[in-house]
PDB file of C-alpha atoms in Angstrom:
ATOM      1  CA  MET A   1      71.597 148.676 101.331  1.00 98.00           C
ATOM      2  CA  HIS A   2      67.964 147.978 102.209  1.00 99.00           C
ATOM      3  CA  ILE A   3      65.791 149.426  99.374  1.00 99.00           C
ATOM      4  CA  PHE A   4      62.335 150.103  99.538  1.00 99.00           C
ATOM      5  CA  VAL A   5      60.520 149.668  95.753  1.00 99.00           C
ATOM      6  CA  THR A   6      57.154 150.847  94.855  1.00 98.00           C
ATOM      7  CA  GLY A   7      55.756 149.279  91.695  1.00 98.00           C
ATOM      8  CA  ALA A   8      57.649 146.013  92.976  1.00 98.00           C
ATOM      9  CA  SER A   9      55.240 143.425  91.649  1.00 98.00           C
ATOM     10  CA  GLY A  10      55.261 145.206  88.265  1.00 97.00           C
ATOM     11  CA  PHE A  11      56.949 144.119  85.063  1.00 97.00           C
ATOM     12  CA  VAL A  12      59.800 146.222  85.735  1.00 98.00           C
ATOM     13  CA  GLY A  13      59.433 146.094  89.422  1.00 98.00           C
ATOM     14  CA  ARG A  14      59.939 142.170  89.560  1.00 98.00           C
ATOM     15  CA  ALA A  15      63.027 142.340  87.405  1.00 98.00           C
ATOM     16  CA  THR A  16      64.343 145.209  89.678  1.00 99.00           C
ATOM     17  CA  LEU A  17      63.819 143.257  92.774  1.00 99.00           C
ATOM     18  CA  ALA A  18      65.652 140.256  91.163  1.00 98.00           C
ATOM     19  CA  ASP A  19      68.595 142.442  90.324  1.00 99.00           C
ATOM     20  CA  LEU A  20      68.919 144.204  93.539  1.00 99.00           C
ATOM     21  CA  ILE A  21      68.706 141.046  95.648  1.00 99.00           C
ATOM     22  CA  SER A  22      71.410 139.024  93.180  1.00 98.00           C
ATOM     23  CA  HIS A  23      73.755 141.987  93.985  1.00 99.00           C
ATOM     24  CA  GLY A  24      73.754 141.891  97.914  1.00 98.00           C
ATOM     25  CA  HIS A  25      70.952 144.152  98.509  1.00 99.00           C
ATOM     26  CA  GLU A  26      68.106 143.812 100.994  1.00 99.00           C
ATOM     27  CA  VAL A  27      64.524 144.928  99.374  1.00 99.00           C
ATOM     28  CA  SER A  28      61.073 145.638 100.559  1.00 99.00           C
ATOM     29  CA  GLY A  29      58.169 145.997  98.003  1.00 99.00           C
ATOM     30  CA  LEU A  30      55.093 147.953  98.323  1.00 98.00           C
ATOM     31  CA  ALA A  31      52.119 145.583  97.736  1.00 98.00           C
ATOM     32  CA  ARG A  32      48.436 146.426  97.777  1.00 96.00           C
ATOM     33  CA  ASN A  33      46.759 143.079  97.868  1.00 97.00           C
ATOM     34  CA  ASP A  34      47.639 139.393  98.157  1.00 98.00           C
ATOM     35  CA  ALA A  35      48.572 138.824  94.600  1.00 98.00           C
ATOM     36  CA  SER A  36      51.045 141.677  94.574  1.00 98.00           C
ATOM     37  CA  ALA A  37      52.431 140.451  98.052  1.00 98.00           C
ATOM     38  CA  ASP A  38      52.853 136.952  96.381  1.00 98.00           C
ATOM     39  CA  LYS A  39      54.880 138.287  93.518  1.00 98.00           C
ATOM     40  CA  VAL A  40      57.201 140.429  95.653  1.00 98.00           C
ATOM     41  CA  THR A  41      57.800 137.330  97.765  1.00 98.00           C
ATOM     42  CA  GLN A  42      58.370 135.235  95.058  1.00 98.00           C
ATOM     43  CA  GLN A  43      61.420 137.312  94.187  1.00 97.00           C
ATOM     44  CA  GLY A  44      62.826 137.010  97.577  1.00 97.00           C
ATOM     45  CA  ALA A  45      61.853 140.634  98.775  1.00 98.00           C
ATOM     46  CA  LYS A  46      59.948 141.463 102.017  1.00 98.00           C
ATOM     47  CA  VAL A  47      56.525 142.840 101.825  1.00 98.00           C
ATOM     48  CA  VAL A  48      55.177 146.357 102.859  1.00 98.00           C
ATOM     49  CA  ARG A  49      51.297 146.211 102.831  1.00 97.00           C
ATOM     50  CA  GLY A  50      49.766 149.197 101.458  1.00 96.00           C
ATOM     51  CA  GLY A  51      48.623 150.880  97.991  1.00 94.00           C
ATOM     52  CA  LEU A  52      50.152 154.233  96.512  1.00 94.00           C
ATOM     53  CA  GLU A  53      47.889 156.413  98.781  1.00 93.00           C
ATOM     54  CA  ASP A  54      48.555 154.817 102.081  1.00 97.00           C
ATOM     55  CA  LEU A  55      51.148 157.676 102.866  1.00 98.00           C
ATOM     56  CA  ASP A  56      51.846 156.662 106.204  1.00 97.00           C
ATOM     57  CA  ALA A  57      52.983 152.973 105.749  1.00 97.00           C
ATOM     58  CA  ILE A  58      55.054 154.537 102.703  1.00 98.00           C
ATOM     59  CA  LYS A  59      56.881 157.143 104.763  1.00 98.00           C
ATOM     60  CA  LYS A  60      57.454 154.630 107.446  1.00 98.00           C
ATOM     61  CA  ALA A  61      58.977 152.369 105.020  1.00 99.00           C
ATOM     62  CA  ALA A  62      60.999 155.125 103.218  1.00 98.00           C
ATOM     63  CA  GLN A  63      62.484 156.188 106.596  1.00 98.00           C
ATOM     64  CA  ALA A  64      63.617 152.444 107.514  1.00 98.00           C
ATOM     65  CA  SER A  65      65.376 152.079 104.219  1.00 99.00           C
ATOM     66  CA  ASP A  66      68.623 153.191 102.904  1.00 99.00           C
ATOM     67  CA  ALA A  67      67.059 154.282  99.326  1.00 99.00           C
ATOM     68  CA  VAL A  68      63.612 154.574  97.764  1.00 99.00           C
ATOM     69  CA  LEU A  69      63.023 153.450  93.814  1.00 99.00           C
ATOM     70  CA  HIS A  70      59.488 155.019  92.823  1.00 98.00           C
ATOM     71  CA  LEU A  71      58.208 152.647  89.895  1.00 98.00           C
ATOM     72  CA  ALA A  72      54.580 152.586  90.591  1.00 94.00           C
ATOM     73  CA  PHE A  73      51.814 154.824  88.895  1.00 84.00           C
ATOM     74  CA  ILE A  74      48.020 154.482  89.183  1.00 77.00           C
ATOM     75  CA  HIS A  75      47.748 153.760  85.425  1.00 70.00           C
ATOM     76  CA  ASP A  76      44.123 154.978  84.909  1.00 68.00           C
ATOM     77  CA  PHE A  77      43.976 156.719  81.519  1.00 63.00           C
ATOM     78  CA  SER A  78      39.943 156.487  81.218  1.00 65.00           C
ATOM     79  CA  SER A  79      39.437 160.112  81.245  1.00 72.00           C
ATOM     80  CA  PRO A  80      41.235 163.467  81.898  1.00 72.00           C
ATOM     81  CA  GLU A  81      39.865 163.790  85.321  1.00 79.00           C
ATOM     82  CA  ALA A  82      41.069 160.186  86.139  1.00 75.00           C
ATOM     83  CA  ILE A  83      44.704 160.941  84.639  1.00 76.00           C
ATOM     84  CA  ALA A  84      44.617 164.231  86.750  1.00 80.00           C
ATOM     85  CA  LYS A  85      43.688 162.110  89.819  1.00 85.00           C
ATOM     86  CA  SER A  86      46.707 159.618  88.968  1.00 85.00           C
ATOM     87  CA  ASN A  87      49.204 162.560  88.569  1.00 87.00           C
ATOM     88  CA  ALA A  88      47.897 164.080  91.810  1.00 89.00           C
ATOM     89  CA  ALA A  89      48.461 160.924  93.880  1.00 91.00           C
ATOM     90  CA  ASP A  90      51.970 160.317  92.220  1.00 94.00           C
ATOM     91  CA  ARG A  91      53.077 163.792  93.405  1.00 95.00           C
ATOM     92  CA  LYS A  92      51.621 163.408  96.882  1.00 96.00           C
ATOM     93  CA  LEU A  93      53.693 160.291  97.392  1.00 97.00           C
ATOM     94  CA  ILE A  94      56.848 161.976  96.056  1.00 98.00           C
ATOM     95  CA  ALA A  95      56.422 164.596  98.575  1.00 97.00           C
ATOM     96  CA  ALA A  96      55.733 162.012 101.270  1.00 98.00           C
ATOM     97  CA  VAL A  97      58.743 160.166 100.590  1.00 98.00           C
ATOM     98  CA  GLY A  98      60.963 163.638 100.200  1.00 98.00           C
ATOM     99  CA  GLU A  99      59.757 164.566 103.671  1.00 97.00           C
ATOM    100  CA  ALA A 100      60.513 161.154 105.168  1.00 98.00           C
ATOM    101  CA  LEU A 101      64.134 161.259 103.706  1.00 98.00           C
ATOM    102  CA  SER A 102      64.766 164.929 104.765  1.00 98.00           C
ATOM    103  CA  GLY A 103      68.508 165.434 106.000  1.00 98.00           C
ATOM    104  CA  SER A 104      69.406 161.725 105.283  1.00 98.00           C
ATOM    105  CA  ASN A 105      71.293 162.158 101.830  1.00 98.00           C
ATOM    106  CA  LYS A 106      69.498 158.847 100.820  1.00 99.00           C
ATOM    107  CA  PRO A 107      68.811 158.347  97.198  1.00 99.00           C
ATOM    108  CA  PHE A 108      65.442 158.853  96.016  1.00 99.00           C
ATOM    109  CA  VAL A 109      65.065 157.511  92.379  1.00 99.00           C
ATOM    110  CA  ILE A 110      61.887 158.089  90.338  1.00 98.00           C
ATOM    111  CA  ALA A 111      61.170 156.861  86.853  1.00 97.00           C
ATOM    112  CA  ALA A 112      60.167 158.924  83.729  1.00 94.00           C
ATOM    113  CA  GLY A 113      59.688 158.314  79.871  1.00 94.00           C
ATOM    114  CA  THR A 114      62.023 159.567  76.991  1.00 97.00           C
ATOM    115  CA  LEU A 115      58.704 160.675  75.068  1.00 93.00           C
ATOM    116  CA  GLY A 116      58.829 163.582  77.455  1.00 92.00           C
ATOM    117  CA  LEU A 117      62.079 165.081  75.491  1.00 96.00           C
ATOM    118  CA  PRO A 118      62.182 166.954  72.377  1.00 94.00           C
ATOM    119  CA  ARG A 119      61.217 164.897  69.254  1.00 94.00           C
ATOM    120  CA  GLY A 120      62.882 164.363  65.679  1.00 96.00           C
ATOM    121  CA  GLN A 121      66.519 164.868  66.865  1.00 97.00           C
ATOM    122  CA  LEU A 122      68.812 162.754  69.187  1.00 98.00           C
ATOM    123  CA  ALA A 123      67.837 163.643  72.843  1.00 98.00           C
ATOM    124  CA  THR A 124      70.480 163.588  75.297  1.00 98.00           C
ATOM    125  CA  GLU A 125      70.642 163.592  79.062  1.00 98.00           C
ATOM    126  CA  ASP A 126      71.184 167.281  78.737  1.00 97.00           C
ATOM    127  CA  SER A 127      68.207 168.331  76.349  1.00 97.00           C
ATOM    128  CA  GLU A 128      65.451 170.406  77.804  1.00 95.00           C
ATOM    129  CA  PRO A 129      62.491 168.226  78.416  1.00 95.00           C
ATOM    130  CA  ASN A 130      58.905 169.437  77.269  1.00 90.00           C
ATOM    131  CA  ARG A 131      57.214 171.090  80.598  1.00 88.00           C
ATOM    132  CA  GLU A 132      53.874 171.653  78.548  1.00 84.00           C
ATOM    133  CA  GLY A 133      51.359 168.961  76.899  1.00 75.00           C
ATOM    134  CA  PRO A 134      50.305 165.595  77.685  1.00 68.00           C
ATOM    135  CA  MET A 135      53.814 164.070  78.223  1.00 73.00           C
ATOM    136  CA  ALA A 136      55.137 166.745  80.561  1.00 82.00           C
ATOM    137  CA  GLU A 137      53.338 165.537  83.796  1.00 84.00           C
ATOM    138  CA  ARG A 138      56.195 163.532  84.839  1.00 86.00           C
ATOM    139  CA  GLN A 139      59.062 165.921  84.259  1.00 89.00           C
ATOM    140  CA  GLN A 140      56.753 168.474  86.087  1.00 90.00           C
ATOM    141  CA  ALA A 141      57.033 165.843  88.935  1.00 93.00           C
ATOM    142  CA  ALA A 142      60.688 165.165  88.468  1.00 95.00           C
ATOM    143  CA  ASP A 143      61.315 169.211  88.735  1.00 96.00           C
ATOM    144  CA  MET A 144      59.237 168.932  92.350  1.00 96.00           C
ATOM    145  CA  LEU A 145      61.657 166.049  93.312  1.00 98.00           C
ATOM    146  CA  PHE A 146      64.766 167.964  92.362  1.00 98.00           C
ATOM    147  CA  SER A 147      63.727 171.009  94.454  1.00 97.00           C
ATOM    148  CA  MET A 148      62.665 169.229  97.430  1.00 97.00           C
ATOM    149  CA  SER A 149      66.143 167.448  97.040  1.00 97.00           C
ATOM    150  CA  LYS A 150      67.997 170.493  97.421  1.00 96.00           C
ATOM    151  CA  GLU A 151      65.757 171.903 100.085  1.00 96.00           C
ATOM    152  CA  ASN A 152      65.845 168.597 102.098  1.00 95.00           C
ATOM    153  CA  SER A 153      68.979 167.247 101.569  1.00 97.00           C
ATOM    154  CA  PHE A 154      68.358 164.067  99.898  1.00 98.00           C
ATOM    155  CA  LYS A 155      69.438 162.711  96.377  1.00 98.00           C
ATOM    156  CA  GLY A 156      66.658 163.049  94.121  1.00 98.00           C
ATOM    157  CA  ILE A 157      67.485 161.121  91.035  1.00 99.00           C
ATOM    158  CA  LEU A 158      65.347 160.714  87.673  1.00 98.00           C
ATOM    159  CA  VAL A 159      65.607 157.667  85.383  1.00 98.00           C
ATOM    160  CA  ARG A 160      64.005 157.952  81.857  1.00 98.00           C
ATOM    161  CA  PHE A 161      62.619 154.851  80.356  1.00 98.00           C
ATOM    162  CA  PRO A 162      62.037 154.320  76.400  1.00 98.00           C
ATOM    163  CA  PRO A 163      58.510 153.980  75.140  1.00 95.00           C
ATOM    164  CA  THR A 164      58.693 150.117  75.388  1.00 96.00           C
ATOM    165  CA  VAL A 165      60.836 148.171  77.865  1.00 98.00           C
ATOM    166  CA  HIS A 166      60.496 144.845  76.538  1.00 98.00           C
ATOM    167  CA  GLY A 167      60.872 141.029  77.486  1.00 98.00           C
ATOM    168  CA  LYS A 168      58.827 137.961  77.918  1.00 97.00           C
ATOM    169  CA  GLY A 169      55.760 138.878  79.852  1.00 96.00           C
ATOM    170  CA  ASP A 170      55.434 142.711  78.791  1.00 96.00           C
ATOM    171  CA  GLN A 171      51.774 143.738  78.464  1.00 94.00           C
ATOM    172  CA  GLY A 172      53.054 147.446  77.101  1.00 93.00           C
ATOM    173  CA  PHE A 173      52.897 149.141  73.784  1.00 93.00           C
ATOM    174  CA  ILE A 174      54.250 146.220  71.748  1.00 97.00           C
ATOM    175  CA  THR A 175      51.591 143.811  73.042  1.00 96.00           C
ATOM    176  CA  MET A 176      48.837 146.409  72.882  1.00 94.00           C
ATOM    177  CA  LEU A 177      49.756 147.319  69.201  1.00 96.00           C
ATOM    178  CA  GLY A 178      49.817 143.374  68.283  1.00 97.00           C
ATOM    179  CA  ASN A 179      46.330 142.946  69.789  1.00 96.00           C
ATOM    180  CA  ILE A 180      45.120 146.115  67.668  1.00 96.00           C
ATOM    181  CA  ALA A 181      46.629 144.400  64.632  1.00 97.00           C
ATOM    182  CA  LYS A 182      44.709 141.081  65.512  1.00 97.00           C
ATOM    183  CA  LYS A 183      41.647 142.864  65.785  1.00 96.00           C
ATOM    184  CA  ASN A 184      42.265 144.592  62.168  1.00 96.00           C
ATOM    185  CA  GLY A 185      43.652 141.679  60.383  1.00 98.00           C
ATOM    186  CA  PHE A 186      46.827 143.823  59.498  1.00 98.00           C
ATOM    187  CA  VAL A 187      49.959 145.663  61.311  1.00 97.00           C
ATOM    188  CA  THR A 188      50.241 149.563  60.653  1.00 96.00           C
ATOM    189  CA  TYR A 189      52.895 152.003  60.721  1.00 96.00           C
ATOM    190  CA  ILE A 190      52.531 155.707  59.690  1.00 96.00           C
ATOM    191  CA  ASN A 191      53.718 156.949  56.225  1.00 96.00           C
ATOM    192  CA  ASP A 192      57.145 155.569  55.557  1.00 97.00           C
ATOM    193  CA  GLY A 193      57.884 154.152  58.943  1.00 97.00           C
ATOM    194  CA  ALA A 194      60.921 156.242  59.754  1.00 98.00           C
ATOM    195  CA  THR A 195      59.922 157.364  63.075  1.00 97.00           C
ATOM    196  CA  ARG A 196      61.993 155.920  65.834  1.00 98.00           C
ATOM    197  CA  TRP A 197      61.695 154.472  69.383  1.00 98.00           C
ATOM    198  CA  PRO A 198      64.261 153.799  71.739  1.00 99.00           C
ATOM    199  CA  ALA A 199      64.016 150.493  73.591  1.00 99.00           C
ATOM    200  CA  THR A 200      65.422 148.350  76.411  1.00 99.00           C
ATOM    201  CA  HIS A 201      65.064 144.940  77.689  1.00 99.00           C
ATOM    202  CA  ARG A 202      63.559 145.148  81.119  1.00 98.00           C
ATOM    203  CA  ASN A 203      66.483 143.298  82.740  1.00 99.00           C
ATOM    204  CA  ASP A 204      68.902 146.109  81.199  1.00 99.00           C
ATOM    205  CA  VAL A 205      66.377 148.713  82.902  1.00 99.00           C
ATOM    206  CA  ALA A 206      66.600 146.819  86.017  1.00 99.00           C
ATOM    207  CA  SER A 207      70.483 147.161  86.034  1.00 99.00           C
ATOM    208  CA  MET A 208      70.151 150.791  85.389  1.00 99.00           C
ATOM    209  CA  LEU A 209      68.081 151.429  88.207  1.00 99.00           C
ATOM    210  CA  ARG A 210      70.347 149.571  90.520  1.00 99.00           C
ATOM    211  CA  LEU A 211      73.466 151.623  89.476  1.00 99.00           C
ATOM    212  CA  ALA A 212      71.369 154.700  89.809  1.00 99.00           C
ATOM    213  CA  VAL A 213      70.759 154.159  93.575  1.00 99.00           C
ATOM    214  CA  GLU A 214      74.216 152.948  93.871  1.00 99.00           C
ATOM    215  CA  LYS A 215      76.212 155.560  91.759  1.00 98.00           C
ATOM    216  CA  GLY A 216      73.805 158.121  91.187  1.00 98.00           C
ATOM    217  CA  THR A 217      74.186 161.848  92.020  1.00 98.00           C
ATOM    218  CA  ALA A 218      71.464 164.183  93.216  1.00 97.00           C
ATOM    219  CA  GLY A 219      69.718 166.189  90.608  1.00 97.00           C
ATOM    220  CA  ALA A 220      70.739 163.818  87.918  1.00 98.00           C
ATOM    221  CA  SER A 221      68.693 162.432  84.879  1.00 98.00           C
ATOM    222  CA  TYR A 222      69.783 158.872  83.712  1.00 99.00           C
ATOM    223  CA  HIS A 223      68.783 157.362  80.234  1.00 99.00           C
ATOM    224  CA  ALA A 224      67.910 153.602  80.631  1.00 99.00           C
ATOM    225  CA  VAL A 225      68.087 153.330  76.548  1.00 99.00           C
ATOM    226  CA  ALA A 226      69.801 150.360  75.052  1.00 99.00           C
ATOM    227  CA  GLU A 227      68.827 150.996  71.333  1.00 99.00           C
ATOM    228  CA  GLU A 228      68.820 155.082  70.409  1.00 99.00           C
ATOM    229  CA  GLY A 229      66.254 154.620  67.650  1.00 98.00           C
ATOM    230  CA  VAL A 230      64.636 151.477  66.128  1.00 99.00           C
ATOM    231  CA  PRO A 231      62.737 152.469  63.004  1.00 98.00           C
ATOM    232  CA  MET A 232      58.953 152.055  63.468  1.00 98.00           C
ATOM    233  CA  LYS A 233      58.785 149.875  60.148  1.00 98.00           C
ATOM    234  CA  ASP A 234      61.231 147.672  61.373  1.00 99.00           C
ATOM    235  CA  ILE A 235      59.301 147.105  64.690  1.00 98.00           C
ATOM    236  CA  MET A 236      55.844 146.518  62.879  1.00 98.00           C
ATOM    237  CA  THR A 237      57.454 144.225  60.367  1.00 98.00           C
ATOM    238  CA  ALA A 238      58.542 142.118  63.090  1.00 99.00           C
ATOM    239  CA  VAL A 239      55.329 142.223  64.812  1.00 98.00           C
ATOM    240  CA  GLY A 240      53.750 141.335  61.512  1.00 98.00           C
ATOM    241  CA  SER A 241      56.008 138.383  60.847  1.00 98.00           C
ATOM    242  CA  LYS A 242      55.401 136.849  64.264  1.00 98.00           C
ATOM    243  CA  LEU A 243      51.631 137.308  63.822  1.00 98.00           C
ATOM    244  CA  GLN A 244      51.793 136.182  60.344  1.00 98.00           C
ATOM    245  CA  LEU A 245      49.731 139.379  59.311  1.00 99.00           C
ATOM    246  CA  PRO A 246      50.307 141.917  56.477  1.00 98.00           C
ATOM    247  CA  VAL A 247      52.044 145.043  57.289  1.00 98.00           C
ATOM    248  CA  GLN A 248      50.408 148.296  55.932  1.00 97.00           C
ATOM    249  CA  SER A 249      51.568 151.986  55.630  1.00 97.00           C
ATOM    250  CA  LYS A 250      48.663 154.478  56.615  1.00 96.00           C
ATOM    251  CA  SER A 251      48.662 158.285  56.666  1.00 95.00           C
ATOM    252  CA  PRO A 252      48.689 160.005  59.889  1.00 93.00           C
ATOM    253  CA  GLU A 253      44.818 160.327  59.981  1.00 94.00           C
ATOM    254  CA  GLU A 254      44.084 156.807  58.801  1.00 94.00           C
ATOM    255  CA  GLY A 255      46.711 155.613  61.430  1.00 92.00           C
ATOM    256  CA  GLN A 256      44.753 158.057  64.262  1.00 90.00           C
ATOM    257  CA  ALA A 257      41.443 156.264  63.260  1.00 92.00           C
ATOM    258  CA  LEU A 258      42.947 152.647  63.331  1.00 92.00           C
ATOM    259  CA  LEU A 259      45.040 153.121  66.372  1.00 91.00           C
ATOM    260  CA  GLY A 260      43.533 155.577  68.613  1.00 85.00           C
ATOM    261  CA  PHE A 261      45.773 157.221  71.020  1.00 79.00           C
ATOM    262  CA  PHE A 262      48.266 154.510  69.931  1.00 85.00           C
ATOM    263  CA  GLY A 263      48.520 156.566  66.527  1.00 87.00           C
ATOM    264  CA  HIS A 264      50.380 159.739  68.035  1.00 83.00           C
ATOM    265  CA  VAL A 265      52.640 157.215  70.112  1.00 87.00           C
ATOM    266  CA  VAL A 266      53.708 155.313  66.880  1.00 91.00           C
ATOM    267  CA  GLY A 267      54.161 158.545  65.099  1.00 91.00           C
ATOM    268  CA  ALA A 268      56.423 159.920  67.736  1.00 93.00           C
ATOM    269  CA  ASP A 269      60.172 160.320  66.434  1.00 97.00           C
ATOM    270  CA  ASN A 270      61.885 159.811  69.716  1.00 98.00           C
ATOM    271  CA  PRO A 271      65.696 158.913  69.166  1.00 99.00           C
ATOM    272  CA  THR A 272      67.518 159.125  72.485  1.00 99.00           C
ATOM    273  CA  SER A 273      71.041 158.765  73.426  1.00 99.00           C
ATOM    274  CA  SER A 274      72.186 157.068  77.000  1.00 99.00           C
ATOM    275  CA  GLU A 275      76.025 157.768  76.507  1.00 99.00           C
ATOM    276  CA  LYS A 276      76.531 160.159  79.218  1.00 99.00           C
ATOM    277  CA  SER A 277      74.560 157.676  81.708  1.00 99.00           C
ATOM    278  CA  ARG A 278      76.506 154.809  80.624  1.00 99.00           C
ATOM    279  CA  LYS A 279      79.721 156.531  81.119  1.00 99.00           C
ATOM    280  CA  ALA A 280      78.493 157.945  84.622  1.00 99.00           C
ATOM    281  CA  LEU A 281      77.236 154.713  85.929  1.00 99.00           C
ATOM    282  CA  GLY A 282      79.154 152.006  84.152  1.00 99.00           C
ATOM    283  CA  TRP A 283      75.915 150.608  82.722  1.00 99.00           C
ATOM    284  CA  GLN A 284      76.149 148.383  79.809  1.00 98.00           C
ATOM    285  CA  PRO A 285      73.040 146.646  78.557  1.00 99.00           C
ATOM    286  CA  THR A 286      73.399 142.997  77.574  1.00 98.00           C
ATOM    287  CA  HIS A 287      70.137 141.456  76.562  1.00 99.00           C
ATOM    288  CA  PRO A 288      68.428 141.240  72.981  1.00 98.00           C
ATOM    289  CA  GLY A 289      67.455 144.164  71.216  1.00 99.00           C
ATOM    290  CA  LEU A 290      63.807 144.750  70.396  1.00 99.00           C
ATOM    291  CA  VAL A 291      63.255 143.312  67.274  1.00 99.00           C
ATOM    292  CA  GLU A 292      65.032 140.007  68.345  1.00 98.00           C
ATOM    293  CA  ASP A 293      62.833 140.099  71.288  1.00 99.00           C
ATOM    294  CA  ILE A 294      59.442 140.469  69.356  1.00 98.00           C
ATOM    295  CA  THR A 295      60.564 137.240  67.567  1.00 97.00           C
ATOM    296  CA  GLN A 296      61.535 135.294  70.864  1.00 96.00           C
ATOM    297  CA  SER A 297      59.358 136.436  73.384  1.00 97.00           C
ATOM    298  CA  TYR A 298      55.720 137.865  71.858  1.00 98.00           C
ATOM    299  CA  PHE A 299      52.720 136.626  70.841  1.00 96.00           C
TER     300      PHE A 299
END
């Protein structure tokens, strides 16, 4: 297959390009500048020049492909207005690609997060996602994708990522929390640290994305989750050990003051199952778990 990938130069995107190409697919990746283009070509993919708002170029690339993987997002969280603008741009892109794929029955896979699922219980692929609040925007985009998929006869597919997609070179939550710990002089978890995060190595996420393209069904939601729920105390203890910093429990109020936005994320109990996804796609994660990977690949 010829697969067009947005976010191709990113942390997950590069791993996905490598996985797709190693399994015999031809890949084109969107790149907004020379630095991004170099990262795409280094993985062996062709470059489509343009940014996320270059909809004509994106539609042309989608029409020329057999499938589309949308992994990009404008990560501007500086203000509510900036976030709203990023979400609006994302929906415009999804609508444009959906229009380009109309009548083709081609797969169009987008990514979302498990944090948009109900908290404090084991969420499954059949759990009703939250459609209100700060984590709901992506699910609303997925709802739009599924509606367009039915109307326009293409395969709209959603893959949910855990809060931490980990591996060497990660600049996500684990690295950010480590940087905060360096500044504070200690590592923080909330209360008894019993809240749980699902977690997956980026190479396992990449294989899930490939399988979603190859085998996914229209309207399906798959979970790229290797570990259902790693206790936050275990995560932060591993971070503290690697950084040689003490690990301290804090109240939610203290955690919020120390961690800011991340206080809410660290306090999120988000255990998530991928049993149904594994059976449907034949996916089997094989890479190190989060705690082991923190020891091997971080800081």
